[in-house]
Tab-separated table of C-alpha atoms in Angstrom:
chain	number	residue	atom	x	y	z
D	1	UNK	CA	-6.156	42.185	-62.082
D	2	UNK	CA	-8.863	44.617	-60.199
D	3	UNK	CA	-11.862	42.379	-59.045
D	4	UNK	CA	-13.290	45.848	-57.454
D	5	UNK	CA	-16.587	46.705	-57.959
D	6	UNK	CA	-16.146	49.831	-57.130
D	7	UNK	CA	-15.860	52.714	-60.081
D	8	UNK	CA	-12.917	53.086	-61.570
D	9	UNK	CA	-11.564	57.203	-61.857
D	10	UNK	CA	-11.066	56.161	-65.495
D	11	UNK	CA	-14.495	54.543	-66.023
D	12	UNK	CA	-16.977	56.801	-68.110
D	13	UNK	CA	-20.014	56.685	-70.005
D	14	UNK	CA	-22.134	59.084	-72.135
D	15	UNK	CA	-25.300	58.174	-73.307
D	16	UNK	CA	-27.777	60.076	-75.931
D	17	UNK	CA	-31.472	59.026	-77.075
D	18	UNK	CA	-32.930	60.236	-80.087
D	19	UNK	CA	-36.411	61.430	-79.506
D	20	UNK	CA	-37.535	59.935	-83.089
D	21	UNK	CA	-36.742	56.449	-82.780
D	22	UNK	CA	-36.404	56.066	-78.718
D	23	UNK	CA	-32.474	54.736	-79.945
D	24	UNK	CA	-30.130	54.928	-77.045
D	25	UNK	CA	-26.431	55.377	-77.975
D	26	UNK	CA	-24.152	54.389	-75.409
D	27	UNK	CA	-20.253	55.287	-75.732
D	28	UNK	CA	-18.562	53.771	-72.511
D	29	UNK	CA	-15.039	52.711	-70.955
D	30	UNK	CA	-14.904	50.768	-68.154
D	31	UNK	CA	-11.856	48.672	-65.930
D	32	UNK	CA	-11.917	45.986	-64.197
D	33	UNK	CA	-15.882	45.055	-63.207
D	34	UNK	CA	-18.533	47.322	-65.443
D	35	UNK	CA	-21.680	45.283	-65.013
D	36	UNK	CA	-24.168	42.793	-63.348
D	37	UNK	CA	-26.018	40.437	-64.911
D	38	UNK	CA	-28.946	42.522	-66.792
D	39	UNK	CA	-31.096	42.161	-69.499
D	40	UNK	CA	-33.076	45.076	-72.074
D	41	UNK	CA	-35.944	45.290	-73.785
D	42	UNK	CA	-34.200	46.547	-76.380
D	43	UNK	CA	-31.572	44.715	-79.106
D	44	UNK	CA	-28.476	45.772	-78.428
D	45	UNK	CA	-25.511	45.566	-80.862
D	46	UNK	CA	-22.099	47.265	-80.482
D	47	UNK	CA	-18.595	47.245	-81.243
D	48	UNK	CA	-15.665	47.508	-79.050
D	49	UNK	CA	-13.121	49.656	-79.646
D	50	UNK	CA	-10.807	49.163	-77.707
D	51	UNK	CA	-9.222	46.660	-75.309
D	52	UNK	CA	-10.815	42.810	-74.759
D	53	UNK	CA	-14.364	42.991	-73.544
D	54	UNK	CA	-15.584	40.060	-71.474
D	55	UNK	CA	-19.327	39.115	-70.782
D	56	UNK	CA	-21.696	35.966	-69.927
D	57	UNK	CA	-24.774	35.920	-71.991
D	58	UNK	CA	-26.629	32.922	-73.154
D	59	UNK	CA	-24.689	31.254	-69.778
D	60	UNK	CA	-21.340	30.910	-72.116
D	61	UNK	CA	-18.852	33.636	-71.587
D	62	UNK	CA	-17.381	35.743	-74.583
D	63	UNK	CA	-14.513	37.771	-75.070
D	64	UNK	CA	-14.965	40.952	-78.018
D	65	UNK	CA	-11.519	42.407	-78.996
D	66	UNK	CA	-11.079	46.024	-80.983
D	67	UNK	CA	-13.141	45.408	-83.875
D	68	UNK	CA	-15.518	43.017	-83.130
D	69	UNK	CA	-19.291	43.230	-83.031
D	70	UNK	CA	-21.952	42.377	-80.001
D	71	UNK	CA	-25.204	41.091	-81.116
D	72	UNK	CA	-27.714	40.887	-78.434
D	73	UNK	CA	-31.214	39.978	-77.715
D	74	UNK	CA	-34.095	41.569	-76.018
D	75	UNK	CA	-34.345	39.867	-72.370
D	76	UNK	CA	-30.450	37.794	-72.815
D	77	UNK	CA	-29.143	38.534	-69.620
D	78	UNK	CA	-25.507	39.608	-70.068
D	79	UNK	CA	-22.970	41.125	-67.657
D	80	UNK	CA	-19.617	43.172	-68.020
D	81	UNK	CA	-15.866	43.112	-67.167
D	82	UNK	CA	-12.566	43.891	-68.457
D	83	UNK	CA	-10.041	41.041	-68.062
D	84	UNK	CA	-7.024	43.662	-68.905
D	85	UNK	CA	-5.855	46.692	-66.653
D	86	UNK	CA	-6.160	49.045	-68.981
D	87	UNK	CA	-9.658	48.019	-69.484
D	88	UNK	CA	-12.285	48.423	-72.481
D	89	UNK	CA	-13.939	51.126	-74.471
D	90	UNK	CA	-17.330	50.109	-76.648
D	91	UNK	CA	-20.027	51.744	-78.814
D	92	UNK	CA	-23.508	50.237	-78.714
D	93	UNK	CA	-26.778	50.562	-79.825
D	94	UNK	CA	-29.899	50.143	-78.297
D	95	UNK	CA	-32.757	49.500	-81.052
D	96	UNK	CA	-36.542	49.255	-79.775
D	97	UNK	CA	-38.130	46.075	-80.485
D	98	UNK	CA	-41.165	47.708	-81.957
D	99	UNK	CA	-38.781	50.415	-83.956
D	100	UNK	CA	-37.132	47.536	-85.496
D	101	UNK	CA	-40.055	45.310	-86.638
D	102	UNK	CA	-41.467	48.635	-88.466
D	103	UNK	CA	-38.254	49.098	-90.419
D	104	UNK	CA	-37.446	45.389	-91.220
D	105	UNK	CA	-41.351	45.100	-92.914
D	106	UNK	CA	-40.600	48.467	-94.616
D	107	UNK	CA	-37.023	47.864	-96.120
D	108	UNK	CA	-38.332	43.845	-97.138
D	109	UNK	CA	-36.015	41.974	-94.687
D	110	UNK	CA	-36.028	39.416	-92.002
D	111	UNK	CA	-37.520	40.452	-88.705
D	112	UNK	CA	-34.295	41.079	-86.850
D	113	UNK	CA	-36.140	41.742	-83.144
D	114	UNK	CA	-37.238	40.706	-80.037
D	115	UNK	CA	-37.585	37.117	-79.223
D	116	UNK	CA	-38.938	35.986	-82.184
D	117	UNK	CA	-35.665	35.996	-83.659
D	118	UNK	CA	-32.196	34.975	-82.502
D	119	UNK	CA	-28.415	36.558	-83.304
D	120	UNK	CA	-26.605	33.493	-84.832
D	121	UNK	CA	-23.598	34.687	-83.091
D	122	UNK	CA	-22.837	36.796	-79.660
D	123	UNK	CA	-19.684	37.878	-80.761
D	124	UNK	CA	-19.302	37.914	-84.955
D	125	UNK	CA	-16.453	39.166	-86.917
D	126	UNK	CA	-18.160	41.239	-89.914
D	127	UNK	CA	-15.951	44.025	-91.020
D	128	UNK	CA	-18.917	45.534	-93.155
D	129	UNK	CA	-21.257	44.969	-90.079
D	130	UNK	CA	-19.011	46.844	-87.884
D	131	UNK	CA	-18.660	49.830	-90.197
D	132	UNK	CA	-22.297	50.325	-90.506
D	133	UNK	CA	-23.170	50.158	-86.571
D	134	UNK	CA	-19.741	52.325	-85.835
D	135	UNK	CA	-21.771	54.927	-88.711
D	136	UNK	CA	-25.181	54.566	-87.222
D	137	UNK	CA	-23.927	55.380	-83.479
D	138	UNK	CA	-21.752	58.553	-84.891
D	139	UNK	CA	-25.342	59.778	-86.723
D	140	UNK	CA	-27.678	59.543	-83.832
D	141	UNK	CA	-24.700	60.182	-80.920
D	142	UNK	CA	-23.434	63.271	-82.644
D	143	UNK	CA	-26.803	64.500	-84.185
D	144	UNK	CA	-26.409	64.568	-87.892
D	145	UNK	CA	-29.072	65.112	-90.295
D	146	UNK	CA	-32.299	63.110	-90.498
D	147	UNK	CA	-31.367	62.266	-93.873
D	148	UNK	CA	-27.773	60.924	-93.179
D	149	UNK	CA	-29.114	59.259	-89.893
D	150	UNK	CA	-32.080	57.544	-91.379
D	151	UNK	CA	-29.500	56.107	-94.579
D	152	UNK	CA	-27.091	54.692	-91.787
D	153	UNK	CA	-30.645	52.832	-89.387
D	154	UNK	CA	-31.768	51.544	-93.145
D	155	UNK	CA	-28.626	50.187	-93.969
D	156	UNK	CA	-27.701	48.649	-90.288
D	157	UNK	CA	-30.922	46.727	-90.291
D	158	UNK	CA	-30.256	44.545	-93.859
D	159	UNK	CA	-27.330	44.086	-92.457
D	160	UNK	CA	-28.415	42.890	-88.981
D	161	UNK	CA	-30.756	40.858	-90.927
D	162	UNK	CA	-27.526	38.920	-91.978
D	163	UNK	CA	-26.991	37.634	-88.432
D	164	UNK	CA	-30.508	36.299	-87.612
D	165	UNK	CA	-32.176	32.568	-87.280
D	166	UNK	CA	-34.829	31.062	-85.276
D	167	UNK	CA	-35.168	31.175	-81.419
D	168	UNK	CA	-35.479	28.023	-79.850
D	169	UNK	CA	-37.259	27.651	-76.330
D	170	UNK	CA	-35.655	25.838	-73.976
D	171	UNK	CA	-37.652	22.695	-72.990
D	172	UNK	CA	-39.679	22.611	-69.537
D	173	UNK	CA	-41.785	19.898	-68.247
D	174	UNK	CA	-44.184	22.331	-67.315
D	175	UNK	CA	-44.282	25.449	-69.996
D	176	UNK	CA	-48.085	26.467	-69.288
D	177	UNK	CA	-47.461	26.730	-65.360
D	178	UNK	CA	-44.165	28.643	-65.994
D	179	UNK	CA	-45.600	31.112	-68.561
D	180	UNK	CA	-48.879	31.679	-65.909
D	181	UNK	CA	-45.791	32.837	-63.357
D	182	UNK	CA	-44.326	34.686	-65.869
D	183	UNK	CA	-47.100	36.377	-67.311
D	184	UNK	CA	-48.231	36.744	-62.817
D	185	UNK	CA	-44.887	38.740	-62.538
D	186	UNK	CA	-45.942	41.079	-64.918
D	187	UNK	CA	-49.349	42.026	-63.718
D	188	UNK	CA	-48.205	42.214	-60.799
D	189	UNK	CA	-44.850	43.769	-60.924
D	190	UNK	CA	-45.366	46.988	-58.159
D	191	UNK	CA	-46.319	44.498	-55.328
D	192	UNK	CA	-44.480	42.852	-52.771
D	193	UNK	CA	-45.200	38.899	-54.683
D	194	UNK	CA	-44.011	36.208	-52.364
D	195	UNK	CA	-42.798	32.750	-53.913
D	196	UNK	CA	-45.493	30.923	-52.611
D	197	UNK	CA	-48.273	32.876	-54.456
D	198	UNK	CA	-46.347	32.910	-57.246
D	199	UNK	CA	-46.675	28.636	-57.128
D	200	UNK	CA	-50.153	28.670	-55.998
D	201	UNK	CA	-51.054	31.105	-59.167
D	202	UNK	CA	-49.276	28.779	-61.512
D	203	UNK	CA	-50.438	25.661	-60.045
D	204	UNK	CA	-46.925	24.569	-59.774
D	205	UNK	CA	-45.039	23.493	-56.199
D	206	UNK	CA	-42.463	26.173	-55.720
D	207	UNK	CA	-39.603	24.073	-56.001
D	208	UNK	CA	-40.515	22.621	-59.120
D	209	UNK	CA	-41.319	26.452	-60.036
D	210	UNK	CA	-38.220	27.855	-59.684
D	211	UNK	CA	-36.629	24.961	-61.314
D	212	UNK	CA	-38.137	25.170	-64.146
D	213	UNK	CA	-38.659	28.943	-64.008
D	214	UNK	CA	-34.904	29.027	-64.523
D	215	UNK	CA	-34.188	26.516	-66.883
D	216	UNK	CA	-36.906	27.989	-69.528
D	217	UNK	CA	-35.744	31.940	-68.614
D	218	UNK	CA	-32.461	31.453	-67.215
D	219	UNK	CA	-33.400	33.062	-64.047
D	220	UNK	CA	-34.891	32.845	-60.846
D	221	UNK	CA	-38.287	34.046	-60.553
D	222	UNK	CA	-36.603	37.238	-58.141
D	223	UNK	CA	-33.875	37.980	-60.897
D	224	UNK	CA	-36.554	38.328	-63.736
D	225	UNK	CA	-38.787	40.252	-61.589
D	226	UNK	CA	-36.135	42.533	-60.453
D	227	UNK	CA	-34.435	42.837	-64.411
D	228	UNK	CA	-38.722	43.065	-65.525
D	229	UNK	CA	-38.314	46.543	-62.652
D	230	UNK	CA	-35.252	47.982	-64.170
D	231	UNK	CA	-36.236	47.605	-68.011
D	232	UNK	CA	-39.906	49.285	-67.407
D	233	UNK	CA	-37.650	51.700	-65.479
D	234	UNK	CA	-35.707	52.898	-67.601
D	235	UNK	CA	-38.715	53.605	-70.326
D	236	UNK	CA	-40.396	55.381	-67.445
D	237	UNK	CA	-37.508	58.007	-66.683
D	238	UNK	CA	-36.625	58.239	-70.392
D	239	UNK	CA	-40.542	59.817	-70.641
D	240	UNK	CA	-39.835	62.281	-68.014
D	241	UNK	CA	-41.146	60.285	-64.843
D	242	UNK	CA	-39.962	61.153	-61.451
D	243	UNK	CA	-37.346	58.893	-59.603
D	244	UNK	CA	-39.309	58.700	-56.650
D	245	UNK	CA	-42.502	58.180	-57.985
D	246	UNK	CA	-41.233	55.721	-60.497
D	247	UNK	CA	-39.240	53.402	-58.050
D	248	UNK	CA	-42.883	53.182	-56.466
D	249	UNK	CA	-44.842	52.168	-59.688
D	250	UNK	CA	-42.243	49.554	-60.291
D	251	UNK	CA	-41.976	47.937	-57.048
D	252	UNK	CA	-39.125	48.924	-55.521
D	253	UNK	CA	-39.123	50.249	-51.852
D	254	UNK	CA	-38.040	53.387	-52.688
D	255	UNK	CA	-35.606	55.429	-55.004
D	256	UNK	CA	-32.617	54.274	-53.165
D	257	UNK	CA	-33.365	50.848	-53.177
D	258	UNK	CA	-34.213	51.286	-57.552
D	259	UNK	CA	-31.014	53.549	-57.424
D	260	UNK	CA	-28.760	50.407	-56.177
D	261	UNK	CA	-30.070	47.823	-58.530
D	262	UNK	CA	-29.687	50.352	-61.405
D	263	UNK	CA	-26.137	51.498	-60.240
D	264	UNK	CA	-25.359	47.503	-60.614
D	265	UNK	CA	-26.948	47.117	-63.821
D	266	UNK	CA	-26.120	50.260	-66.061
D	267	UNK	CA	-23.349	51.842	-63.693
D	268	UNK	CA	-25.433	55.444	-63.836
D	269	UNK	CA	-27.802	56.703	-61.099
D	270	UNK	CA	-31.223	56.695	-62.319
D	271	UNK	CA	-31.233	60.702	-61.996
D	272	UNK	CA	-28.236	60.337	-64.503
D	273	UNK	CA	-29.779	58.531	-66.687
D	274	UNK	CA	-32.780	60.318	-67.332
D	275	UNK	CA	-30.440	63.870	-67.523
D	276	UNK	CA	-28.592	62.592	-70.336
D	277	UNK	CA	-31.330	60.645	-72.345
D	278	UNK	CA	-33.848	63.482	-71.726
D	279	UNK	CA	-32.454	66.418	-70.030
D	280	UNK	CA	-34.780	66.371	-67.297
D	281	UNK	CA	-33.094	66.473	-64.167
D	282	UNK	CA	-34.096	64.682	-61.137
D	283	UNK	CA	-37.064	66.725	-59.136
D	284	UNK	CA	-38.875	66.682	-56.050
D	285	UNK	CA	-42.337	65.660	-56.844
D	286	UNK	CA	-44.811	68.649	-57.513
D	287	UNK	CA	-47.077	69.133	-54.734
């Protein structure tokens, strides 16, 4: 079993965005490790193809064989590896939050995003489920008609709709004090935020803090701010930004420190990225 985290020569991954809906489409193969823990804004939902996919999200671990579907929520920090040598080969989905609220109000059916809602299931067996993602990624991956794409999104969100209940917070003893630090990471995301300003801004010791920081998001303050970087990222290349100048607005040091974390998390250079969601190619900044 490889425990490497280095790339595999048979890893690959090829990634398209259609310009209409901001939909990624992500068709991948990894061995051994493919991820670190990392979250989206975006729902994801896949299928694997191929091989036994294993992941932690929701702090259980699941395994997805050929066939099976991936239902996951906006911020559920998930990571990747392939138990098997000959490793796994998926097709996913990732549907904007705000895309997805539109078309649930227009087709009549549950509001299937963001964290107002919750996948029943990480891992679901739904034959019928699976046939409409696998249809939806081949429509916006490969290009087809508006018409055939837009039949395949209406009929992938009833059918996501299928899968949904209520989101439950977890408890905290302190939920005002954790959402202040929360909502503090935010504002402040570009700057340097130590965890003592953090506490003194949420009027919480930092001990306490990060306790309950954790127990209510599932991370440390530092992992959500660093997952908070990655996400606004990502939306920032996929509009044309500049590496450099977005690893800046962000918060990281600088594009090589943004380019590590976002190797870890999505196994592509940020330059990559934004080449094959865009087809912009990495630039120096114009003077």
């Amino acid at each position: 079993m490889n425990n490497s985290r280095e790339k595999s020569s048979d890893d690959w991954i090829r990634l398209s965005r259609d310009p209409d809906t901001g939909i990624e489409t992500v068709h991948a193969h990894f061995r051994g490790h493919a991820y670190d823990p990392h979250d989206h804004d975006e729902v994801l939902v896949g299928v694997t193809q191929q091989g036994v996919q294993q992941f932690r999200c929701h702090r259980t671990t699941h395994r997805s064989t050929e066939g099976r579907v991936m239902l996951i929520e906006p911020g559920a920090v998930h990571d990747g590896y392939a138990p098997q040598e000959f490793g796994f080969t998926y097709a996913m989905l990732y549907l904007p939050q705000r895309w997805l609220a539109s078309m649930a109000g227009r087709l009549d059916s549950v509001d299937a995003s963001g964290m107002g809602s919750a996948f029943r299931k990480t891992v679901a067996t739904d034959d019928k489920l699976r046939d409409t993602i696998q249809n939806a990624f081949l429509a916006l991956h490969f290009k087809e008609a508006k018409l055939a794409r837009d039949q395949c999104l209406d009929e992938l969100v009833r059918r996501l709709s299928m899968h949904t209940s209520p989101i439950v917070t977890p408890a905290s003893n302190s939920p005002e004090q954790v959402l202040l630090a929360r909502d503090f990471l935010h504002d402040q995301m570009a700057r340097d935020i130590g965890l003592d300003e953090l506490a003194v801004h949420s009027g919480i010791d930092r001990f306490r803090l990060t306790r309950q920081f954790k127990r209510m998001f599932g991370l440390s303050p530092h992992a959500y701010l660093v997952r908070l970087r990655l996400r606004v990222a990502r939306a920032l290349l996929a509009n044309g930004g500049t590496p450099s100048q977005v690893a800046l607005d962000v918060g990281f040091a600088d594009q090589s420190h943004m380019g590590r974390w976002f190797q870890r998390a999505y196994r592509l250079s940020p330059a990559v990225y934004q080449s094959q969601c865009t087809n912009v190619l990495d630039r120096p900044p114009t003077p």
